[in-house]
Amino acid sequence: MSLTAGIVGLPNVGKSTLFNAITNSDVLVANFPFSTTETNVGVVLVKDKRLDEISKIINPKKIMYTSFSLSDLAGLVKGASLGEGLGNQFLTNIREVDAVCHVVRCFEDPDVIHVNDKINPVFDMETIDLELIFADMEVITKRIQKIEKKAQLKDKEAVLEFSALSKVLTALENEQFARTADLTPEEALVIKGYTLLTMKPMIYILNVSEDDLKEKSDKVLAAEEYAKSKNMPSVVISAKIEAEISSLDDETKEMFLSELGIEESSLDRLVNTTYSLLGLATYFTAGEKEVRAWTFKKGMKAPECAGVIHTDFEKGFIKAEVVHYDDFIKYGSKEKAKEAGKVRLEGKEYEFKDGDIALFRFNL
């Protein structure tokens, strides 16, 4: 699936450090604003532990994880919606991503400058959020001015669009994201074409020091409360630590985390949360040659999921032989799950579930 998440935030909050850790890249990390001027793009592997458990039973020759694309965007500053900093470039780039990962600095470090000379995560979150809101307000206001007369003349399409735009504008004027507007399905379809920044799903990434991983500071707790007030997820992560351990093998990484008193890599948690934020889910194919994870959009039906592997699979789709991961693990094999009545033949209307293990039947 060609879906992309974009890393955003103020300058010097750890965006590029995080990008390097997630994608095993080596982009410039510097202690000055706008060290990132061009968008960096990398591939993120989704280390789904279910794939490993399936492989333990089947013992395949090859294991293939699924992935999504991640973009490291230029730092955003107050006034970006008016062109400050690299605002125009940033706003153009962010419209091209499907989900937003907003990195927020929660760590103290006198050696790393802050554009506002003060570490205040909630203020920084509000700053970025308002810039996104202002940028959307400009788009909506200009469009309303163009279609208002048509709507007054009862042009059907213009009336629908005007209603949708007015609802969104009201939300934005109240400093709420566009996605909080109470739109009908028809209005939501109209708004979709505008690629509004505040319609995109967002996650706050709270970049903390090593100490804050063990015990959250007041700054981190306040940032988490802000995220909750916006009804958006947040993940606490130390980009510095994750960058240090990103090149280690799994066993060494676990030992390192254990020494720090951390149960699991927050990077893995972030990747999985972002994957879900993009509206993605995973199904598996499993055989002796290969056990593989495949990405699909939630709500896709069996033929479309078959098409993720190859378009010919979708065109010639007949049936999908499906067993859910939980049943496969419970019974220890597909054969035993079949004896227990847990393997099903599904047709064209079957909506795939996250964790399905599938074998497709098709005509070429």
XYZ file of C-alpha atoms in Angstrom:
364
model
C 0.000 0.000 0.000
C 1.547 3.328 -1.025
C 0.590 5.232 2.120
C 2.852 7.762 3.816
C 3.158 9.200 7.310
C 4.937 12.536 7.699
C 7.075 13.607 10.677
C 6.414 17.250 11.608
C 7.251 19.597 14.463
C 9.241 22.667 15.424
C 12.936 22.779 14.487
C 15.349 20.875 16.783
C 12.769 18.633 18.442
C 14.336 15.372 17.227
C 12.477 14.736 13.966
C 15.498 13.672 11.933
C 16.955 11.642 14.814
C 13.667 9.767 15.038
C 13.494 9.352 11.261
C 16.986 7.825 11.237
C 16.069 5.419 14.037
C 12.849 4.226 12.401
C 14.143 3.891 8.843
C 17.812 3.026 9.523
C 18.773 6.108 7.523
C 21.557 8.631 8.011
C 20.077 12.042 7.246
C 21.696 15.188 8.682
C 21.025 15.862 12.368
C 22.234 19.347 13.327
C 21.856 21.799 16.189
C 20.354 24.642 14.175
C 16.887 25.397 12.773
C 15.908 24.093 9.334
C 18.772 21.598 8.986
C 16.128 19.622 7.079
C 15.157 21.644 4.008
C 14.266 18.842 1.618
C 11.860 16.018 2.425
C 13.596 12.764 3.335
C 11.637 9.594 2.574
C 12.270 6.152 4.043
C 10.608 2.765 4.421
C 9.432 1.556 7.832
C 9.258 -2.170 8.529
C 6.324 -3.190 10.726
C 7.840 -5.858 13.009
C 4.616 -7.723 13.676
C 5.300 -10.357 16.346
C 2.457 -12.484 14.963
C 4.553 -13.132 11.862
C 7.318 -14.515 14.055
C 4.888 -16.796 15.918
C 3.459 -18.162 12.650
C 7.000 -18.791 11.426
C 7.868 -20.787 14.552
C 5.124 -23.272 13.604
C 5.725 -23.396 9.843
C 9.518 -22.870 9.793
C 9.581 -21.203 6.333
C 12.662 -20.452 4.234
C 11.850 -16.731 4.248
C 9.973 -14.206 6.440
C 8.674 -10.983 4.854
C 7.429 -8.092 7.010
C 5.082 -5.437 5.699
C 5.983 -1.746 5.569
C 4.841 1.832 4.970
C 6.538 5.030 3.830
C 7.733 7.758 6.219
C 8.668 11.339 5.305
C 10.837 13.674 7.394
C 9.540 17.173 6.689
C 11.151 20.572 7.271
C 10.639 22.189 10.691
C 7.535 24.326 11.131
C 7.516 27.611 13.060
C 4.917 30.115 14.228
C 3.737 32.092 11.210
C 4.302 29.224 8.761
C 0.786 29.652 7.407
C 1.889 33.155 6.398
C 5.132 31.910 4.855
C 7.459 32.240 7.853
C 10.484 29.928 7.940
C 9.974 27.209 5.344
C 6.221 27.453 5.818
C 5.030 27.354 2.228
C 7.260 24.388 1.378
C 6.239 22.594 4.562
C 2.509 23.066 4.027
C 2.804 21.792 0.455
C 4.695 18.698 1.581
C 2.384 17.847 4.454
C -0.656 17.870 2.176
C 0.908 14.924 0.364
C 1.073 12.606 3.413
C -1.755 10.434 4.703
C -1.087 10.789 8.437
C 0.838 13.225 10.616
C 3.393 12.282 13.290
C 3.879 15.437 15.357
C 7.173 15.285 17.291
C 7.121 17.348 20.489
C 10.242 18.173 22.482
C 9.877 17.257 26.156
C 13.577 16.871 26.996
C 15.940 19.417 28.547
C 19.350 19.797 26.907
C 21.308 23.067 27.106
C 23.406 21.932 24.139
C 20.378 21.732 21.828
C 18.809 25.113 21.119
C 15.038 25.632 21.122
C 13.471 28.133 18.730
C 11.471 29.637 21.633
C 14.359 29.396 24.146
C 12.098 27.469 26.525
C 10.918 23.852 26.816
C 7.125 24.028 26.942
C 5.587 21.026 25.132
C 1.945 22.148 25.379
C 2.773 25.608 23.982
C 4.693 23.957 21.117
C 1.793 21.591 20.396
C -0.641 24.499 20.323
C 1.701 26.459 18.030
C 1.870 23.718 15.394
C -1.825 22.887 15.683
C -2.798 26.529 15.180
C -0.575 26.845 12.106
C -2.329 23.845 10.563
C -5.713 25.346 11.478
C -4.790 28.763 9.993
C -3.611 27.136 6.761
C -6.915 25.258 6.423
C -8.919 28.377 7.250
C -7.308 30.178 4.328
C -8.251 27.370 1.926
C -11.830 27.158 3.205
C -12.424 30.931 3.295
C -11.254 31.396 -0.292
C -13.515 28.604 -1.505
C -16.557 29.904 0.388
C -16.124 33.291 -1.264
C -16.215 31.593 -4.679
C -19.337 29.483 -4.198
C -21.463 31.548 -1.789
C -23.505 33.218 -4.542
C -24.187 29.893 -6.256
C -25.376 28.456 -2.966
C -27.724 31.409 -2.446
C -29.181 30.686 -5.888
C -29.957 27.123 -4.643
C -27.506 25.349 -6.932
C -27.690 21.828 -5.480
C -23.978 21.013 -5.533
C -23.030 24.476 -4.285
C -25.515 24.233 -1.399
C -23.971 20.922 -0.274
C -20.425 22.245 -0.571
C -21.270 25.527 1.183
C -22.848 23.625 4.067
C -19.789 21.385 4.437
C -17.340 24.277 4.230
C -19.320 26.359 6.726
C -19.306 23.550 9.290
C -15.572 23.068 8.895
C -14.898 26.811 9.109
C -16.863 27.029 12.359
C -14.726 24.266 13.847
C -11.518 25.935 12.710
C -12.586 29.336 14.067
C -13.085 27.635 17.436
C -9.487 26.348 17.179
C -10.697 22.796 16.578
C -9.457 20.513 13.807
C -11.586 20.125 10.681
C -12.237 16.470 11.443
C -14.266 17.462 14.526
C -16.926 19.066 12.305
C -20.238 17.197 12.307
C -20.423 16.365 8.603
C -22.899 14.148 6.797
C -21.371 11.373 4.636
C -22.100 13.489 1.534
C -20.438 16.555 3.072
C -17.418 14.521 4.169
C -16.978 13.332 0.587
C -16.967 16.946 -0.634
C -14.390 18.007 1.971
C -12.105 15.075 1.190
C -11.027 16.703 -2.071
C -9.449 19.639 -0.245
C -6.756 17.519 1.474
C -7.125 19.656 4.587
C -4.250 19.349 7.032
C -6.509 19.069 10.061
C -8.565 16.281 8.491
C -5.530 14.000 8.518
C -5.126 11.505 11.385
C -2.411 12.649 13.802
C -0.288 11.198 16.589
C 1.787 13.208 19.061
C 5.277 11.774 19.597
C 6.589 13.010 22.941
C 10.380 12.999 22.635
C 11.817 12.601 26.135
C 15.105 12.053 27.938
C 16.201 8.653 29.223
C 15.050 9.580 32.757
C 11.527 10.411 31.557
C 11.177 6.923 30.102
C 11.389 5.549 33.620
C 9.235 8.194 35.292
C 7.201 10.767 33.352
C 7.934 14.424 34.119
C 5.247 17.062 34.644
C 5.930 18.312 31.111
C 5.254 14.873 29.646
C 2.082 14.411 31.704
C 0.801 17.831 30.597
C 1.507 16.966 26.957
C -0.375 13.669 27.310
C -3.361 15.522 28.777
C -3.324 17.945 25.847
C -3.348 15.027 23.401
C -6.311 13.488 25.245
C -8.187 16.802 25.079
C -7.772 16.694 21.292
C -8.842 13.031 21.219
C -5.567 12.062 19.576
C -3.088 9.315 20.514
C 0.348 10.029 21.956
C 3.472 7.894 22.325
C 6.375 8.615 24.670
C 9.717 7.915 23.015
C 13.378 8.816 23.402
C 14.588 9.380 19.849
C 18.183 9.581 21.086
C 18.066 6.128 22.712
C 16.168 4.601 19.807
C 18.778 5.961 17.391
C 21.536 4.431 19.514
C 19.971 0.953 19.528
C 18.432 0.919 16.040
C 21.448 -0.838 14.508
C 21.593 -3.564 17.179
C 20.294 -7.074 16.598
C 17.068 -8.031 18.403
C 18.756 -9.973 21.204
C 21.252 -7.203 22.018
C 18.484 -4.616 21.785
C 16.387 -6.507 24.337
C 19.362 -6.683 26.718
C 19.987 -2.956 26.312
C 16.339 -2.096 27.003
C 16.294 -4.458 29.989
C 19.290 -2.638 31.497
C 17.351 0.612 31.137
C 14.317 -0.967 32.791
C 12.219 -0.701 29.609
C 9.984 -3.655 28.703
C 9.645 -2.968 24.980
C 10.995 -0.593 22.401
C 8.783 2.476 22.222
C 9.834 2.642 18.591
C 7.962 -0.599 17.862
C 4.931 0.790 19.672
C 5.152 3.989 17.619
C 5.412 2.113 14.324
C 2.392 -0.052 15.130
C 0.352 2.952 16.318
C 1.212 4.899 13.148
C 0.332 1.873 11.006
C -3.081 1.715 12.677
C -3.439 5.502 12.388
C -3.097 5.170 8.615
C -6.177 2.918 8.670
C -4.087 -0.112 7.778
C -4.320 -3.713 8.893
C -2.405 -6.922 8.174
C -3.253 -10.311 6.771
C -0.802 -13.162 6.295
C 0.050 -15.822 3.758
C 1.883 -18.826 5.141
C 3.733 -21.631 3.399
C 7.006 -23.534 3.614
C 8.697 -21.216 1.123
C 7.542 -17.955 2.683
C 5.533 -16.512 5.560
C 4.554 -12.982 4.671
C 2.568 -10.037 6.030
C 0.445 -8.024 3.607
C -0.952 -4.531 4.196
C -4.575 -3.732 3.426
C -6.916 -0.841 4.150
C -9.469 -1.619 6.832
C -12.802 -2.409 5.176
C -11.347 -4.036 2.061
C -13.068 -7.175 0.788
C -11.485 -10.485 -0.180
C -10.903 -9.803 -3.924
C -9.260 -6.434 -3.163
C -6.992 -8.080 -0.590
C -6.075 -10.726 -3.153
C -5.208 -7.862 -5.506
C -2.660 -6.573 -2.990
C -0.540 -9.609 -3.923
C -1.209 -9.373 -7.672
C -3.896 -7.715 -9.776
C -4.533 -11.047 -11.523
C -5.538 -12.547 -8.163
C -8.281 -9.950 -7.841
C -9.504 -10.361 -11.430
C -9.698 -14.162 -11.193
C -10.775 -14.385 -7.542
C -12.921 -17.423 -6.663
C -12.657 -17.994 -2.910
C -10.370 -17.289 0.037
C -9.524 -20.037 2.487
C -9.214 -18.186 5.790
C -8.168 -19.019 9.345
C -7.611 -16.299 11.936
C -4.214 -15.966 13.589
C -5.657 -16.598 17.079
C -7.151 -19.941 15.975
C -3.998 -20.922 14.072
C -1.881 -20.384 17.199
C -4.431 -22.001 19.506
C -4.572 -25.239 17.521
C -0.941 -25.231 16.425
C -1.481 -25.771 12.697
C -3.905 -25.091 9.874
C -4.837 -28.769 9.698
C -5.844 -28.935 13.355
C -7.688 -25.613 13.098
C -9.571 -27.102 10.120
C -10.551 -30.154 12.177
C -11.938 -27.755 14.794
C -14.044 -25.985 12.143
C -11.992 -22.764 12.267
C -10.935 -22.710 8.598
C -13.541 -21.046 6.368
C -14.122 -20.573 2.658
C -15.043 -16.930 2.082
C -16.455 -15.306 -1.053
C -16.302 -11.909 -2.715
C -18.266 -10.075 -0.015
C -16.080 -11.168 2.868
C -14.439 -8.200 4.628
C -10.932 -9.135 5.691
C -10.009 -8.895 9.377
C -6.667 -7.934 10.845
C -4.819 -11.181 11.566
C -6.473 -13.336 8.910
C -4.232 -16.015 7.375
C -5.365 -16.559 3.788
C -4.923 -18.852 0.828
C -6.532 -17.485 -2.335
C -8.195 -19.565 -5.025
C -8.373 -17.887 -8.428
C -8.526 -18.394 -12.190
C -5.842 -16.924 -14.420
